[in-house]
Tab-separated table of C-alpha atoms in Angstrom:
chain	number	residue	atom	x	y	z
A	1	MET	CA	139.273	146.367	188.031
A	2	SER	CA	139.615	148.316	191.988
A	3	ILE	CA	142.388	149.961	192.856
A	4	GLY	CA	143.607	152.517	195.111
A	5	ARG	CA	140.214	153.626	196.915
A	6	GLY	CA	138.460	150.737	195.833
A	7	THR	CA	139.906	150.471	199.524
A	8	HIS	CA	137.196	152.717	200.824
A	9	GLY	CA	134.523	150.396	198.735
A	10	GLU	CA	134.192	152.595	196.160
A	11	THR	CA	135.545	150.765	192.006
A	12	GLU	CA	136.572	152.801	188.535
A	13	THR	CA	134.751	153.481	186.602
A	14	VAL	CA	135.271	154.250	182.301
A	15	PHE	CA	135.215	158.527	183.348
A	16	ASP	CA	137.921	158.123	185.498
A	17	TRP	CA	139.747	155.918	182.883
A	18	LEU	CA	139.853	157.952	180.695
A	19	VAL	CA	140.497	160.718	182.646
A	20	LEU	CA	143.538	158.879	183.665
A	21	LEU	CA	144.128	158.404	179.839
A	22	LEU	CA	144.280	162.349	179.360
A	23	ALA	CA	146.293	163.396	182.071
A	24	VAL	CA	148.724	160.280	180.373
A	25	ALA	CA	148.100	162.615	177.216
A	26	LEU	CA	148.872	165.602	179.108
A	27	ALA	CA	152.028	164.436	180.518
A	28	GLY	CA	153.148	163.094	177.336
A	29	ILE	CA	152.886	166.411	175.353
A	30	HIS	CA	154.602	168.494	178.146
A	31	VAL	CA	157.243	166.536	177.152
A	32	TYR	CA	157.466	166.570	173.737
A	33	LEU	CA	157.141	170.410	174.341
A	34	GLY	CA	160.274	171.320	177.215
A	35	VAL	CA	161.350	168.634	174.421
A	36	VAL	CA	161.279	169.713	171.286
A	37	ALA	CA	161.417	173.450	172.825
A	38	ASP	CA	163.856	172.930	174.923
A	39	GLU	CA	161.558	175.049	178.138
A	40	ARG	CA	162.206	173.512	180.976
A	41	GLN	CA	159.026	174.156	182.763
A	42	PHE	CA	157.298	171.708	180.339
A	43	PHE	CA	159.160	168.954	182.419
A	44	VAL	CA	156.805	169.970	185.621
A	45	VAL	CA	153.633	170.060	183.955
A	46	ALA	CA	154.535	166.338	183.116
A	47	GLY	CA	155.797	166.017	186.338
A	48	VAL	CA	152.591	167.133	187.829
A	49	PHE	CA	150.738	165.358	185.951
A	50	VAL	CA	152.977	161.869	186.498
A	51	VAL	CA	152.631	162.312	190.592
A	52	GLY	CA	148.391	163.130	190.181
A	53	ILE	CA	148.966	159.855	187.719
A	54	LEU	CA	150.555	158.104	190.537
A	55	LEU	CA	147.873	159.414	192.897
A	56	PHE	CA	145.326	157.337	191.547
A	57	PHE	CA	146.952	154.447	192.517
A	58	THR	CA	147.594	154.352	195.576
A	59	GLU	CA	144.682	155.041	198.552
A	60	TYR	CA	146.052	158.102	199.235
A	61	TRP	CA	143.138	159.055	196.359
A	62	ARG	CA	140.427	161.199	197.373
A	63	ALA	CA	137.523	163.312	195.838
A	64	THR	CA	139.178	166.931	196.160
A	65	VAL	CA	142.413	165.300	194.203
A	66	TYR	CA	139.821	165.845	190.695
A	67	LEU	CA	138.975	169.643	191.407
A	68	LEU	CA	142.818	169.688	192.632
A	69	ALA	CA	143.701	168.637	188.763
A	70	ALA	CA	140.282	170.961	187.014
A	71	VAL	CA	142.458	173.825	188.498
A	72	TYR	CA	145.479	173.208	187.587
A	73	VAL	CA	144.498	172.127	184.504
A	74	ALA	CA	141.973	175.811	184.225
A	75	THR	CA	145.250	178.125	185.488
A	76	LEU	CA	147.451	176.552	182.525
A	77	GLY	CA	145.196	177.031	179.692
A	78	VAL	CA	144.161	181.001	181.326
A	79	LEU	CA	148.451	181.231	181.586
A	80	TRP	CA	149.035	179.660	178.485
A	81	LEU	CA	146.194	182.355	177.159
A	82	LEU	CA	147.291	185.458	179.696
A	83	GLY	CA	150.973	184.038	177.468
A	84	GLY	CA	150.293	185.457	174.331
A	85	MET	CA	149.563	181.085	172.975
A	86	GLU	CA	152.824	180.620	172.696
A	87	TYR	CA	153.531	177.456	170.384
A	88	GLU	CA	149.067	178.217	169.190
A	89	ARG	CA	149.611	174.962	166.599
A	90	VAL	CA	150.289	172.286	169.341
A	91	GLY	CA	148.145	174.632	172.179
A	92	LEU	CA	145.383	173.695	170.426
A	93	VAL	CA	145.494	169.375	171.012
A	94	PRO	CA	146.012	169.963	174.583
A	95	GLY	CA	143.770	172.711	174.739
A	96	ALA	CA	140.933	170.410	173.460
A	97	ILE	CA	142.093	167.551	175.658
A	98	SER	CA	142.406	169.500	178.531
A	99	THR	CA	138.353	171.019	178.088
A	100	THR	CA	137.780	167.474	177.914
A	101	PHE	CA	140.254	166.351	181.387
A	102	LEU	CA	138.450	169.314	183.122
A	103	GLY	CA	135.319	168.564	182.131
A	104	LEU	CA	135.380	164.806	183.373
A	105	ALA	CA	137.149	165.930	185.963
A	106	VAL	CA	134.481	168.587	187.822
A	107	TYR	CA	132.358	166.105	186.963
A	108	LEU	CA	134.692	162.909	188.515
A	109	PHE	CA	134.622	165.973	191.567
A	110	VAL	CA	131.087	166.271	192.359
A	111	ARG	CA	129.760	162.806	191.639
A	112	GLU	CA	132.360	161.413	194.408
A	113	SER	CA	132.034	164.127	196.902
A	114	SER	CA	127.834	163.935	197.066
A	115	PRO	CA	126.460	161.802	200.013
A	116	GLY	CA	124.732	158.516	198.791
């Protein structure tokens, strides 16, 4: 099945779908944290993931978005560490998901950016 980028001659791989699934999981976790902790910044973080997910299904998707997503997730991780690892128990699960997401996003950026 080809969506968004398919108009540019590319088709999605299992890695594309996996990174999308991880983004959905991260958005859901941040919505959960926003509800439980009653802190709005988690809703903003989830909203950025949702925008990225929706962008994936459009013709505006480019390899650069993978790189932006990787930088975003890495920044969230650094902020969590510098913030004293608040919500440590819950933070470990998104941390593992984020690490996987980060690796896949960088891999997909390199794969789609390389010529040929």
